Short mmCIF file of C-alpha atoms in Angstrom, two decimals:
data_model
loop_
_atom_site.label_atom_id
_atom_site.label_comp_id
_atom_site.label_asym_id
_atom_site.label_seq_id
_atom_site.Cartn_x
_atom_site.Cartn_y
_atom_site.Cartn_z
CA GLN A 1 105.45 143.14 -149.36
CA LYS A 2 103.75 139.85 -150.18
CA GLU A 3 104.16 138.42 -153.68
CA VAL A 4 100.39 138.01 -153.93
CA GLU A 5 97.93 140.40 -152.30
CA GLN A 6 94.27 139.57 -151.82
CA ASP A 7 91.69 141.57 -149.93
CA PRO A 8 90.61 139.26 -147.08
CA GLY A 9 87.17 140.84 -146.83
CA PRO A 10 84.96 139.58 -145.36
CA LEU A 11 82.51 140.15 -148.17
CA SER A 12 78.77 139.78 -147.61
CA VAL A 13 76.31 139.97 -150.51
CA PRO A 14 72.64 139.13 -151.11
CA GLU A 15 71.66 136.12 -153.15
CA GLY A 16 71.70 136.88 -156.87
CA ALA A 17 74.43 139.54 -156.66
CA ILE A 18 77.48 139.66 -158.88
CA VAL A 19 80.63 139.10 -156.84
CA SER A 20 84.07 140.34 -157.83
CA LEU A 21 87.18 138.92 -156.15
CA ASN A 22 90.63 140.23 -156.97
CA CYS A 23 94.34 139.61 -156.49
CA THR A 24 97.41 141.57 -157.44
CA TYR A 25 100.88 140.15 -157.70
CA SER A 26 104.44 141.35 -158.13
CA ASN A 27 106.26 138.37 -159.69
CA SER A 28 106.24 138.74 -163.47
CA ALA A 29 107.31 135.07 -163.83
CA PHE A 30 103.85 133.85 -162.84
CA GLN A 31 102.11 132.27 -165.82
CA TYR A 32 99.49 130.01 -164.27
CA PHE A 33 96.64 131.48 -162.29
CA MET A 34 94.20 129.56 -160.17
CA TRP A 35 91.22 130.15 -157.95
CA TYR A 36 90.61 127.71 -155.14
CA ARG A 37 87.43 127.50 -153.08
CA GLN A 38 87.54 126.39 -149.47
CA TYR A 39 84.46 125.54 -147.43
CA SER A 40 84.63 125.87 -143.68
CA ARG A 41 86.86 123.25 -142.04
CA LYS A 42 87.66 121.62 -145.40
CA GLY A 43 90.67 121.57 -147.69
CA PRO A 44 90.74 123.91 -150.71
CA GLU A 45 89.59 122.64 -154.09
CA LEU A 46 90.46 123.99 -157.52
CA LEU A 47 87.66 126.11 -158.98
CA MET A 48 89.16 127.86 -162.00
CA TYR A 49 92.44 127.72 -163.87
CA THR A 50 93.87 130.14 -166.45
CA TYR A 51 97.13 130.14 -168.34
CA SER A 52 98.63 133.56 -169.19
CA SER A 53 96.33 136.49 -169.94
CA GLY A 54 92.70 136.33 -170.95
CA ASN A 55 89.29 135.23 -169.76
CA LYS A 56 87.85 131.85 -168.94
CA GLU A 57 84.21 131.12 -168.23
CA ASP A 58 82.69 128.11 -166.50
CA GLY A 59 79.00 128.39 -165.76
CA ARG A 60 78.45 131.26 -163.33
CA PHE A 61 82.18 131.76 -162.83
CA THR A 62 84.53 133.89 -164.94
CA ALA A 63 88.27 134.23 -164.35
CA GLN A 64 90.20 137.10 -165.84
CA VAL A 65 93.94 137.64 -165.99
CA ASP A 66 95.63 140.89 -166.95
CA LYS A 67 99.37 140.22 -166.89
CA SER A 68 100.23 143.76 -167.96
CA SER A 69 98.64 145.06 -164.76
CA LYS A 70 99.55 141.98 -162.67
CA TYR A 71 95.91 141.67 -161.70
CA ILE A 72 93.53 138.73 -161.68
CA SER A 73 89.82 138.57 -160.96
CA LEU A 74 87.09 136.04 -160.32
CA PHE A 75 83.50 136.98 -161.05
CA ILE A 76 80.54 135.03 -159.71
CA ARG A 77 77.20 135.74 -161.37
CA ASP A 78 73.85 135.05 -159.73
CA SER A 79 75.58 134.20 -156.47
CA GLN A 80 74.01 131.49 -154.31
CA PRO A 81 74.21 130.75 -150.58
CA SER A 82 76.16 127.63 -151.56
CA ASP A 83 78.91 129.93 -152.88
CA SER A 84 79.63 131.01 -149.29
CA ALA A 85 83.25 130.01 -148.75
CA THR A 86 86.79 131.33 -148.68
CA TYR A 87 88.23 131.99 -152.13
CA LEU A 88 91.98 131.82 -152.56
CA CYS A 89 93.90 132.96 -155.59
CA ALA A 90 97.07 131.02 -156.39
CA MET A 91 99.85 131.45 -158.92
CA SER A 92 102.72 129.50 -160.34
CA ALA A 93 105.63 130.20 -162.65
CA GLY A 94 105.57 126.60 -163.90
CA GLY A 95 108.70 125.10 -165.45
CA THR A 96 111.32 124.37 -162.81
CA SER A 97 108.91 125.84 -160.24
CA TYR A 98 106.33 123.18 -161.08
CA GLY A 99 104.14 122.53 -158.07
CA LYS A 100 105.24 125.58 -156.13
CA LEU A 101 102.14 127.68 -155.69
CA THR A 102 101.95 131.09 -154.09
CA PHE A 103 98.58 131.79 -152.51
CA GLY A 104 96.81 134.99 -151.63
CA GLN A 105 95.43 135.48 -148.13
CA GLY A 106 91.94 134.36 -149.15
CA THR A 107 88.64 136.30 -149.25
CA ILE A 108 85.79 135.16 -147.03
CA LEU A 109 82.50 135.38 -148.94
CA THR A 110 79.03 135.07 -147.46
CA VAL A 111 75.97 135.02 -149.70
CA HIS A 112 72.81 135.51 -147.67
CA PRO A 113 69.35 134.49 -148.87
CA ASP B 1 87.51 113.65 -152.37
CA ALA B 2 90.83 112.51 -153.73
CA GLY B 3 92.25 109.63 -151.69
CA ILE B 4 94.14 111.73 -149.17
CA THR B 5 93.98 111.25 -145.43
CA GLN B 6 95.75 113.14 -142.69
CA SER B 7 96.40 111.99 -139.17
CA PRO B 8 95.82 113.04 -136.55
CA ARG B 9 92.99 115.44 -137.43
CA HIS B 10 93.36 117.35 -134.17
CA LYS B 11 96.27 117.55 -131.77
CA VAL B 12 97.07 119.59 -128.70
CA THR B 13 100.64 119.48 -127.50
CA GLU B 14 103.03 121.40 -125.32
CA THR B 15 105.91 123.64 -126.27
CA GLY B 16 109.14 121.73 -126.76
CA THR B 17 107.61 118.37 -127.62
CA PRO B 18 108.17 116.66 -130.98
CA VAL B 19 105.14 116.25 -133.24
CA THR B 20 104.72 114.19 -136.41
CA LEU B 21 101.85 114.65 -138.83
CA ARG B 22 101.12 112.03 -141.43
CA CYS B 23 99.72 112.37 -144.93
CA HIS B 24 98.65 109.24 -146.78
CA GLN B 25 97.49 109.07 -150.41
CA THR B 26 96.03 106.28 -152.49
CA GLU B 27 96.32 108.11 -155.84
CA ASN B 28 99.96 107.19 -156.55
CA HIS B 29 100.72 110.86 -157.29
CA ARG B 30 104.35 111.82 -157.52
CA TYR B 31 104.20 115.22 -155.84
CA MET B 32 103.21 115.82 -152.23
CA TYR B 33 103.13 119.07 -150.27
CA TRP B 34 102.74 120.35 -146.75
CA TYR B 35 101.12 123.77 -146.18
CA ARG B 36 100.14 125.71 -143.13
CA GLN B 37 97.15 128.04 -143.07
CA ASP B 38 96.93 131.00 -140.74
CA PRO B 39 94.56 133.98 -140.67
CA GLY B 40 95.90 136.79 -142.82
CA HIS B 41 98.47 134.58 -144.53
CA GLY B 42 96.51 132.18 -146.69
CA LEU B 43 98.31 128.94 -147.44
CA ARG B 44 102.09 128.86 -147.17
CA LEU B 45 104.24 126.03 -148.45
CA ILE B 46 106.41 124.35 -145.81
CA HIS B 47 108.05 121.49 -147.72
CA TYR B 48 107.29 119.46 -150.78
CA SER B 49 108.35 116.17 -152.31
CA TYR B 50 108.80 115.29 -155.97
CA GLY B 51 109.44 111.61 -155.39
CA VAL B 52 110.46 109.04 -152.82
CA LYS B 53 113.32 110.47 -150.76
CA ASP B 54 113.26 113.66 -152.87
CA THR B 55 112.19 116.70 -150.89
CA ASP B 56 112.76 120.44 -150.95
CA LYS B 57 112.06 123.45 -148.79
CA GLY B 58 109.18 125.83 -149.22
CA GLU B 59 108.55 129.35 -148.03
CA VAL B 60 108.29 128.63 -144.28
CA SER B 61 110.47 125.55 -143.64
CA ASP B 62 112.30 126.67 -140.49
CA GLY B 63 111.46 124.37 -137.57
CA TYR B 64 110.03 121.65 -139.81
CA SER B 65 111.45 118.52 -141.40
CA VAL B 66 109.88 115.98 -143.73
CA SER B 67 110.42 112.45 -144.89
CA ARG B 68 109.05 110.36 -147.70
CA SER B 69 110.09 106.72 -147.70
CA LYS B 70 107.11 105.47 -149.72
CA THR B 71 105.10 107.03 -152.54
CA GLU B 72 101.96 107.08 -150.45
CA ASP B 73 103.26 108.62 -147.22
CA PHE B 74 104.66 112.08 -146.49
CA LEU B 75 105.53 112.90 -142.89
CA LEU B 76 105.91 116.37 -141.40
CA THR B 77 107.86 116.64 -138.15
CA LEU B 78 108.08 119.52 -135.76
CA GLU B 79 111.26 118.68 -133.86
CA SER B 80 110.45 120.95 -130.92
CA ALA B 81 107.02 122.52 -131.21
CA THR B 82 106.57 126.23 -130.50
CA SER B 83 103.40 128.28 -130.03
CA SER B 84 104.04 129.98 -133.39
CA GLN B 85 103.48 126.60 -135.03
CA THR B 86 99.87 126.54 -133.89
CA SER B 87 98.07 126.33 -137.20
CA VAL B 88 96.00 124.22 -139.55
CA TYR B 89 98.22 121.97 -141.65
CA PHE B 90 97.16 120.74 -145.06
CA CYS B 91 98.70 118.05 -147.18
CA ALA B 92 98.25 118.18 -150.94
CA ILE B 93 99.15 116.00 -153.91
CA SER B 94 99.57 116.50 -157.63
CA GLU B 95 100.80 114.63 -160.65
CA PHE B 96 103.11 115.91 -163.37
CA GLY B 97 101.30 116.16 -166.68
CA GLN B 98 98.03 117.24 -165.15
CA VAL B 99 96.91 120.85 -164.99
CA VAL B 100 99.76 122.98 -163.65
CA GLY B 101 98.61 124.36 -160.35
CA GLU B 102 95.99 121.71 -159.70
CA GLN B 103 96.59 120.22 -156.31
CA PHE B 104 94.28 118.00 -154.31
CA PHE B 105 94.10 118.76 -150.64
CA GLY B 106 93.52 116.61 -147.61
CA PRO B 107 91.07 117.49 -144.82
CA GLY B 108 93.67 119.25 -142.65
CA THR B 109 95.15 118.77 -139.19
CA ARG B 110 94.41 121.35 -136.52
CA LEU B 111 97.47 121.66 -134.26
CA THR B 112 97.54 123.64 -131.05
CA VAL B 113 100.83 124.18 -129.23
CA LEU B 114 100.37 125.38 -125.65
#
């Protein structure tokens, strides 16, 4: 069983839809939770970052972490064709594991006009 | 883009040959990483470096070695390439004191082993 599980999709939605992306994990030591976005044939880039449990909002994007359920989510409101990309969740325990990220498999999202 | 370049960007090689991939950064970041990306597996850490001549193994290090003789360069070597090492390889950098988990990625190297 992988430490981090992410539904690879693919996910196809119409423009303006609300998108929900999710990851579950098994390692209770994870404290830092990230969402990376990767456009086709490019390297990933950090989109959202959350420490411990709670919500974080940045424009149309909201990241949620529920450590009790070992479940994280990324919501995209009013999705745009430019949001079409692969979204990867990533996690870290920090501390002596600084820099060691564990990624999910990535979800391929297509937003069609 | 952060100042990270990877070379070569594409390579086709044959089974059994040695291959070296280069990552070069101009950001003077302390930490450097090598990942591979395969369908169904996301990104998996191969090796990382936390300073010049300081390296450690990641999740999928078998068959790979690394070297870092200068802050700006991190080399990944496949001693004897196998078809299972066909993948897209990404280099990343980060700096201690910045956001934990924030890494800056290079453009990737697409390696095919025939």
